[in-house]
Amino acid sequence: MTETKALVLNHKQIKQKITRMAYEVYERNAFENEIIFAGITGMGFILAGFLAKCLKDISPLDVKVIEIHLDKADVNRGEVALSENTDLNNKCVLVVDDVLNTGKTLVYALKPFLDLPIKKMEVAVLVNRSHKLFPVTPDYTGLELATTLNEHITVDLTSENHSVHLH
């Protein structure tokens, strides 16, 4: 049995989504000095880098990218840690992931920030599948996509031709 993949977003569309999201981040945070992009391990971290670069290109804001290390396959048992010790005191943090499915990964990704005196926390995702089981709603979304629980979204930001597929 062959698995069929449907192209949801191509390279050009992904770039457009990232640019639009960066403008939205700038609009909502124009009076901030710095924004910390905290990308979740894997595609979330790569997406955070793209968003940060785009924001840097269109605004005077300082941006920094850090990684949230966690095991997406076993988020409730594994350790969740930040890639580096960064001063987050009174800073805006934007947690970034590629796909929001149930919200479980994003809830666990917030763990390292709970005891820190951050100013504001926002969430950005490239694709929101809206199968919400945890109280997480993205502030910035590239694409809202209604899917069944049996369907899967694959995001590839590592190859030359970025893509999002549904299978």
PDB file of N, CA, C and O in Angstrom, residues 16-71:
ATOM      1  N   GLN A  16       6.197  33.184   2.110  1.00  0.00           N
ATOM      2  CA  GLN A  16       5.172  34.214   2.275  1.00  0.00           C
ATOM      3  C   GLN A  16       4.558  34.160   3.670  1.00  0.00           C
ATOM      4  O   GLN A  16       4.323  35.199   4.301  1.00  0.00           O
ATOM      5  N   LYS A  17       4.281  32.956   4.161  1.00  0.00           N
ATOM      6  CA  LYS A  17       3.697  32.794   5.501  1.00  0.00           C
ATOM      7  C   LYS A  17       4.658  33.327   6.563  1.00  0.00           C
ATOM      8  O   LYS A  17       4.244  34.018   7.503  1.00  0.00           O
ATOM      9  N   ILE A  18       5.941  32.992   6.427  1.00  0.00           N
ATOM     10  CA  ILE A  18       6.950  33.444   7.394  1.00  0.00           C
ATOM     11  C   ILE A  18       7.045  34.967   7.378  1.00  0.00           C
ATOM     12  O   ILE A  18       7.096  35.608   8.437  1.00  0.00           O
ATOM     13  N   THR A  19       7.051  35.556   6.201  1.00  0.00           N
ATOM     14  CA  THR A  19       7.129  37.017   6.090  1.00  0.00           C
ATOM     15  C   THR A  19       5.915  37.672   6.744  1.00  0.00           C
ATOM     16  O   THR A  19       6.050  38.625   7.520  1.00  0.00           O
ATOM     17  N   ARG A  20       4.723  37.159   6.455  1.00  0.00           N
ATOM     18  CA  ARG A  20       3.509  37.715   7.063  1.00  0.00           C
ATOM     19  C   ARG A  20       3.545  37.587   8.583  1.00  0.00           C
ATOM     20  O   ARG A  20       3.206  38.527   9.316  1.00  0.00           O
ATOM     21  N   MET A  21       3.976  36.423   9.063  1.00  0.00           N
ATOM     22  CA  MET A  21       4.043  36.218  10.511  1.00  0.00           C
ATOM     23  C   MET A  21       5.045  37.183  11.151  1.00  0.00           C
ATOM     24  O   MET A  21       4.795  37.738  12.229  1.00  0.00           O
ATOM     25  N   ALA A  22       6.179  37.415  10.485  1.00  0.00           N
ATOM     26  CA  ALA A  22       7.190  38.338  11.018  1.00  0.00           C
ATOM     27  C   ALA A  22       6.629  39.755  11.110  1.00  0.00           C
ATOM     28  O   ALA A  22       6.870  40.466  12.100  1.00  0.00           O
ATOM     29  N   TYR A  23       5.869  40.179  10.096  1.00  0.00           N
ATOM     30  CA  TYR A  23       5.238  41.503  10.154  1.00  0.00           C
ATOM     31  C   TYR A  23       4.241  41.583  11.308  1.00  0.00           C
ATOM     32  O   TYR A  23       4.151  42.604  11.998  1.00  0.00           O
ATOM     33  N   GLU A  24       3.499  40.517  11.535  1.00  0.00           N
ATOM     34  CA  GLU A  24       2.550  40.493  12.658  1.00  0.00           C
ATOM     35  C   GLU A  24       3.283  40.593  13.993  1.00  0.00           C
ATOM     36  O   GLU A  24       2.850  41.318  14.898  1.00  0.00           O
ATOM     37  N   VAL A  25       4.399  39.864  14.111  1.00  0.00           N
ATOM     38  CA  VAL A  25       5.201  39.928  15.342  1.00  0.00           C
ATOM     39  C   VAL A  25       5.687  41.360  15.557  1.00  0.00           C
ATOM     40  O   VAL A  25       5.611  41.898  16.669  1.00  0.00           O
ATOM     41  N   TYR A  26       6.162  41.990  14.495  1.00  0.00           N
ATOM     42  CA  TYR A  26       6.644  43.368  14.588  1.00  0.00           C
ATOM     43  C   TYR A  26       5.516  44.320  15.000  1.00  0.00           C
ATOM     44  O   TYR A  26       5.690  45.166  15.882  1.00  0.00           O
ATOM     45  N   GLU A  27       4.352  44.178  14.372  1.00  0.00           N
ATOM     46  CA  GLU A  27       3.211  45.040  14.710  1.00  0.00           C
ATOM     47  C   GLU A  27       2.832  44.953  16.178  1.00  0.00           C
ATOM     48  O   GLU A  27       2.564  45.960  16.826  1.00  0.00           O
ATOM     49  N   ARG A  28       2.829  43.748  16.720  1.00  0.00           N
ATOM     50  CA  ARG A  28       2.413  43.554  18.114  1.00  0.00           C
ATOM     51  C   ARG A  28       3.517  43.862  19.117  1.00  0.00           C
ATOM     52  O   ARG A  28       3.253  43.966  20.317  1.00  0.00           O
ATOM     53  N   ASN A  29       4.756  43.953  18.635  1.00  0.00           N
ATOM     54  CA  ASN A  29       5.884  44.132  19.548  1.00  0.00           C
ATOM     55  C   ASN A  29       6.784  45.299  19.136  1.00  0.00           C
ATOM     56  O   ASN A  29       7.961  45.325  19.469  1.00  0.00           O
ATOM     57  N   ALA A  30       6.234  46.269  18.437  1.00  0.00           N
ATOM     58  CA  ALA A  30       7.022  47.380  17.895  1.00  0.00           C
ATOM     59  C   ALA A  30       7.745  48.187  18.972  1.00  0.00           C
ATOM     60  O   ALA A  30       8.781  48.782  18.698  1.00  0.00           O
ATOM     61  N   PHE A  31       7.228  48.206  20.188  1.00  0.00           N
ATOM     62  CA  PHE A  31       7.837  49.016  21.233  1.00  0.00           C
ATOM     63  C   PHE A  31       8.783  48.219  22.134  1.00  0.00           C
ATOM     64  O   PHE A  31       9.264  48.737  23.140  1.00  0.00           O
ATOM     65  N   GLU A  32       9.031  46.984  21.782  1.00  0.00           N
ATOM     66  CA  GLU A  32       9.973  46.163  22.545  1.00  0.00           C
ATOM     67  C   GLU A  32      11.401  46.442  22.066  1.00  0.00           C
ATOM     68  O   GLU A  32      11.611  46.893  20.943  1.00  0.00           O
ATOM     69  N   ASN A  33      12.369  46.150  22.918  1.00  0.00           N
ATOM     70  CA  ASN A  33      13.768  46.292  22.525  1.00  0.00           C
ATOM     71  C   ASN A  33      14.293  45.016  21.879  1.00  0.00           C
ATOM     72  O   ASN A  33      15.105  45.060  20.958  1.00  0.00           O
ATOM     73  N   GLU A  34      13.825  43.880  22.413  1.00  0.00           N
ATOM     74  CA  GLU A  34      14.361  42.593  21.959  1.00  0.00           C
ATOM     75  C   GLU A  34      13.271  41.530  22.022  1.00  0.00           C
ATOM     76  O   GLU A  34      12.425  41.557  22.906  1.00  0.00           O
ATOM     77  N   ILE A  35      13.329  40.606  21.082  1.00  0.00           N
ATOM     78  CA  ILE A  35      12.427  39.458  21.101  1.00  0.00           C
ATOM     79  C   ILE A  35      13.291  38.205  21.096  1.00  0.00           C
ATOM     80  O   ILE A  35      14.227  38.080  20.292  1.00  0.00           O
ATOM     81  N   ILE A  36      12.963  37.290  21.991  1.00  0.00           N
ATOM     82  CA  ILE A  36      13.668  36.006  22.066  1.00  0.00           C
ATOM     83  C   ILE A  36      12.801  34.976  21.358  1.00  0.00           C
ATOM     84  O   ILE A  36      11.663  34.728  21.760  1.00  0.00           O
ATOM     85  N   PHE A  37      13.324  34.394  20.285  1.00  0.00           N
ATOM     86  CA  PHE A  37      12.638  33.314  19.585  1.00  0.00           C
ATOM     87  C   PHE A  37      13.129  32.007  20.191  1.00  0.00           C
ATOM     88  O   PHE A  37      14.319  31.702  20.120  1.00  0.00           O
ATOM     89  N   ALA A  38      12.216  31.251  20.789  1.00  0.00           N
ATOM     90  CA  ALA A  38      12.553  29.976  21.415  1.00  0.00           C
ATOM     91  C   ALA A  38      11.924  28.868  20.573  1.00  0.00           C
ATOM     92  O   ALA A  38      10.725  28.608  20.673  1.00  0.00           O
ATOM     93  N   GLY A  39      12.737  28.257  19.715  1.00  0.00           N
ATOM     94  CA  GLY A  39      12.244  27.228  18.816  1.00  0.00           C
ATOM     95  C   GLY A  39      12.335  25.848  19.431  1.00  0.00           C
ATOM     96  O   GLY A  39      13.348  25.496  20.036  1.00  0.00           O
ATOM     97  N   ILE A  40      11.284  25.076  19.259  1.00  0.00           N
ATOM     98  CA  ILE A  40      11.270  23.707  19.771  1.00  0.00           C
ATOM     99  C   ILE A  40      12.120  22.835  18.856  1.00  0.00           C
ATOM    100  O   ILE A  40      12.048  22.941  17.622  1.00  0.00           O
ATOM    101  N   THR A  41      12.919  21.969  19.463  1.00  0.00           N
ATOM    102  CA  THR A  41      13.823  21.065  18.758  1.00  0.00           C
ATOM    103  C   THR A  41      13.254  20.583  17.430  1.00  0.00           C
ATOM    104  O   THR A  41      12.088  20.214  17.346  1.00  0.00           O
ATOM    105  N   GLY A  42      14.083  20.584  16.417  1.00  0.00           N
ATOM    106  CA  GLY A  42      13.673  20.125  15.091  1.00  0.00           C
ATOM    107  C   GLY A  42      13.208  21.280  14.230  1.00  0.00           C
ATOM    108  O   GLY A  42      13.821  22.342  14.192  1.00  0.00           O
ATOM    109  N   MET A  43      12.097  21.080  13.551  1.00  0.00           N
ATOM    110  CA  MET A  43      11.588  22.090  12.612  1.00  0.00           C
ATOM    111  C   MET A  43      11.172  23.384  13.318  1.00  0.00           C
ATOM    112  O   MET A  43      11.240  24.459  12.734  1.00  0.00           O
ATOM    113  N   GLY A  44      10.757  23.302  14.570  1.00  0.00           N
ATOM    114  CA  GLY A  44      10.397  24.509  15.319  1.00  0.00           C
ATOM    115  C   GLY A  44      11.586  25.438  15.487  1.00  0.00           C
ATOM    116  O   GLY A  44      11.470  26.656  15.353  1.00  0.00           O
ATOM    117  N   PHE A  45      12.752  24.863  15.758  1.00  0.00           N
ATOM    118  CA  PHE A  45      13.977  25.651  15.915  1.00  0.00           C
ATOM    119  C   PHE A  45      14.389  26.279  14.584  1.00  0.00           C
ATOM    120  O   PHE A  45      14.772  27.451  14.518  1.00  0.00           O
ATOM    121  N   ILE A  46      14.265  25.514  13.506  1.00  0.00           N
ATOM    122  CA  ILE A  46      14.602  26.037  12.178  1.00  0.00           C
ATOM    123  C   ILE A  46      13.639  27.170  11.808  1.00  0.00           C
ATOM    124  O   ILE A  46      14.057  28.223  11.322  1.00  0.00           O
ATOM    125  N   LEU A  47      12.345  26.964  12.050  1.00  0.00           N
ATOM    126  CA  LEU A  47      11.346  27.990  11.771  1.00  0.00           C
ATOM    127  C   LEU A  47      11.620  29.248  12.595  1.00  0.00           C
ATOM    128  O   LEU A  47      11.496  30.371  12.094  1.00  0.00           O
ATOM    129  N   ALA A  48      12.009  29.089  13.854  1.00  0.00           N
ATOM    130  CA  ALA A  48      12.340  30.235  14.704  1.00  0.00           C
ATOM    131  C   ALA A  48      13.471  31.050  14.083  1.00  0.00           C
ATOM    132  O   ALA A  48      13.439  32.289  14.088  1.00  0.00           O
ATOM    133  N   GLY A  49      14.461  30.368  13.522  1.00  0.00           N
ATOM    134  CA  GLY A  49      15.568  31.055  12.859  1.00  0.00           C
ATOM    135  C   GLY A  49      15.108  31.853  11.651  1.00  0.00           C
ATOM    136  O   GLY A  49      15.528  32.995  11.439  1.00  0.00           O
ATOM    137  N   PHE A  50      14.228  31.264  10.851  1.00  0.00           N
ATOM    138  CA  PHE A  50      13.690  31.959   9.678  1.00  0.00           C
ATOM    139  C   PHE A  50      12.869  33.188  10.088  1.00  0.00           C
ATOM    140  O   PHE A  50      12.990  34.266   9.497  1.00  0.00           O
ATOM    141  N   LEU A  51      12.015  33.013  11.101  1.00  0.00           N
ATOM    142  CA  LEU A  51      11.197  34.134  11.579  1.00  0.00           C
ATOM    143  C   LEU A  51      12.074  35.253  12.137  1.00  0.00           C
ATOM    144  O   LEU A  51      11.830  36.437  11.864  1.00  0.00           O
ATOM    145  N   ALA A  52      13.087  34.891  12.904  1.00  0.00           N
ATOM    146  CA  ALA A  52      13.985  35.882  13.500  1.00  0.00           C
ATOM    147  C   ALA A  52      14.732  36.654  12.414  1.00  0.00           C
ATOM    148  O   ALA A  52      14.859  37.880  12.485  1.00  0.00           O
ATOM    149  N   LYS A  53      15.219  35.946  11.408  1.00  0.00           N
ATOM    150  CA  LYS A  53      15.943  36.608  10.317  1.00  0.00           C
ATOM    151  C   LYS A  53      15.026  37.572   9.576  1.00  0.00           C
ATOM    152  O   LYS A  53      15.398  38.706   9.278  1.00  0.00           O
ATOM    153  N   CYS A  54      13.817  37.145   9.303  1.00  0.00           N
ATOM    154  CA  CYS A  54      12.853  37.998   8.605  1.00  0.00           C
ATOM    155  C   CYS A  54      12.519  39.227   9.449  1.00  0.00           C
ATOM    156  O   CYS A  54      12.474  40.351   8.930  1.00  0.00           O
ATOM    157  N   LEU A  55      12.311  39.046  10.746  1.00  0.00           N
ATOM    158  CA  LEU A  55      12.006  40.180  11.625  1.00  0.00           C
ATOM    159  C   LEU A  55      13.177  41.152  11.659  1.00  0.00           C
ATOM    160  O   LEU A  55      12.991  42.362  11.629  1.00  0.00           O
ATOM    161  N   LYS A  56      14.380  40.627  11.690  1.00  0.00           N
ATOM    162  CA  LYS A  56      15.578  41.469  11.703  1.00  0.00           C
ATOM    163  C   LYS A  56      15.676  42.283  10.411  1.00  0.00           C
ATOM    164  O   LYS A  56      16.100  43.432  10.426  1.00  0.00           O
ATOM    165  N   ASP A  57      15.255  41.686   9.295  1.00  0.00           N
ATOM    166  CA  ASP A  57      15.303  42.373   7.994  1.00  0.00           C
ATOM    167  C   ASP A  57      14.283  43.507   7.880  1.00  0.00           C
ATOM    168  O   ASP A  57      14.492  44.451   7.130  1.00  0.00           O
ATOM    169  N   ILE A  58      13.158  43.403   8.600  1.00  0.00           N
ATOM    170  CA  ILE A  58      12.079  44.383   8.430  1.00  0.00           C
ATOM    171  C   ILE A  58      11.934  45.352   9.610  1.00  0.00           C
ATOM    172  O   ILE A  58      11.096  46.245   9.548  1.00  0.00           O
ATOM    173  N   SER A  59      12.726  45.158  10.680  1.00  0.00           N
ATOM    174  CA  SER A  59      12.536  45.993  11.861  1.00  0.00           C
ATOM    175  C   SER A  59      13.879  46.303  12.533  1.00  0.00           C
ATOM    176  O   SER A  59      14.877  45.628  12.281  1.00  0.00           O
ATOM    177  N   PRO A  60      13.863  47.285  13.424  1.00  0.00           N
ATOM    178  CA  PRO A  60      15.082  47.600  14.178  1.00  0.00           C
ATOM    179  C   PRO A  60      15.223  46.762  15.452  1.00  0.00           C
ATOM    180  O   PRO A  60      16.178  46.936  16.201  1.00  0.00           O
ATOM    181  N   LEU A  61      14.290  45.849  15.705  1.00  0.00           N
ATOM    182  CA  LEU A  61      14.304  45.069  16.938  1.00  0.00           C
ATOM    183  C   LEU A  61      15.510  44.139  16.991  1.00  0.00           C
ATOM    184  O   LEU A  61      15.910  43.570  15.980  1.00  0.00           O
ATOM    185  N   ASP A  62      16.060  43.987  18.187  1.00  0.00           N
ATOM    186  CA  ASP A  62      17.087  42.976  18.404  1.00  0.00           C
ATOM    187  C   ASP A  62      16.389  41.627  18.523  1.00  0.00           C
ATOM    188  O   ASP A  62      15.331  41.531  19.158  1.00  0.00           O
ATOM    189  N   VAL A  63      16.959  40.614  17.927  1.00  0.00           N
ATOM    190  CA  VAL A  63      16.381  39.277  18.016  1.00  0.00           C
ATOM    191  C   VAL A  63      17.453  38.295  18.447  1.00  0.00           C
ATOM    192  O   VAL A  63      18.630  38.465  18.144  1.00  0.00           O
ATOM    193  N   LYS A  64      17.014  37.303  19.159  1.00  0.00           N
ATOM    194  CA  LYS A  64      17.908  36.222  19.583  1.00  0.00           C
ATOM    195  C   LYS A  64      17.132  34.925  19.419  1.00  0.00           C
ATOM    196  O   LYS A  64      15.935  34.881  19.678  1.00  0.00           O
ATOM    197  N   VAL A  65      17.819  33.873  18.998  1.00  0.00           N
ATOM    198  CA  VAL A  65      17.185  32.570  18.821  1.00  0.00           C
ATOM    199  C   VAL A  65      17.828  31.576  19.774  1.00  0.00           C
ATOM    200  O   VAL A  65      19.051  31.443  19.805  1.00  0.00           O
ATOM    201  N   ILE A  66      16.984  30.903  20.551  1.00  0.00           N
ATOM    202  CA  ILE A  66      17.451  29.815  21.412  1.00  0.00           C
ATOM    203  C   ILE A  66      16.610  28.582  21.090  1.00  0.00           C
ATOM    204  O   ILE A  66      15.559  28.682  20.466  1.00  0.00           O
ATOM    205  N   GLU A  67      17.095  27.441  21.524  1.00  0.00           N
ATOM    206  CA  GLU A  67      16.388  26.190  21.259  1.00  0.00           C
ATOM    207  C   GLU A  67      15.817  25.624  22.552  1.00  0.00           C
ATOM    208  O   GLU A  67      16.461  25.671  23.601  1.00  0.00           O
ATOM    209  N   ILE A  68      14.609  25.102  22.447  1.00  0.00           N
ATOM    210  CA  ILE A  68      14.000  24.379  23.557  1.00  0.00           C
ATOM    211  C   ILE A  68      14.226  22.898  23.257  1.00  0.00           C
ATOM    212  O   ILE A  68      13.654  22.361  22.314  1.00  0.00           O
ATOM    213  N   HIS A  69      15.085  22.272  24.042  1.00  0.00           N
ATOM    214  CA  HIS A  69      15.377  20.852  23.848  1.00  0.00           C
ATOM    215  C   HIS A  69      14.322  20.016  24.557  1.00  0.00           C
ATOM    216  O   HIS A  69      14.115  20.165  25.761  1.00  0.00           O
ATOM    217  N   LEU A  70      13.651  19.165  23.791  1.00  0.00           N
ATOM    218  CA  LEU A  70      12.733  18.203  24.389  1.00  0.00           C
ATOM    219  C   LEU A  70      12.539  17.034  23.434  1.00  0.00           C
ATOM    220  O   LEU A  70      12.798  17.143  22.241  1.00  0.00           O
ATOM    221  N   ASP A  71      12.115  15.924  24.002  1.00  0.00           N
ATOM    222  CA  ASP A  71      11.868  14.719  23.208  1.00  0.00           C
ATOM    223  C   ASP A  71      10.394  14.723  22.818  1.00  0.00           C
ATOM    224  O   ASP A  71       9.523  14.442  23.631  1.00  0.00           O
TER     225      ASP A  71
END
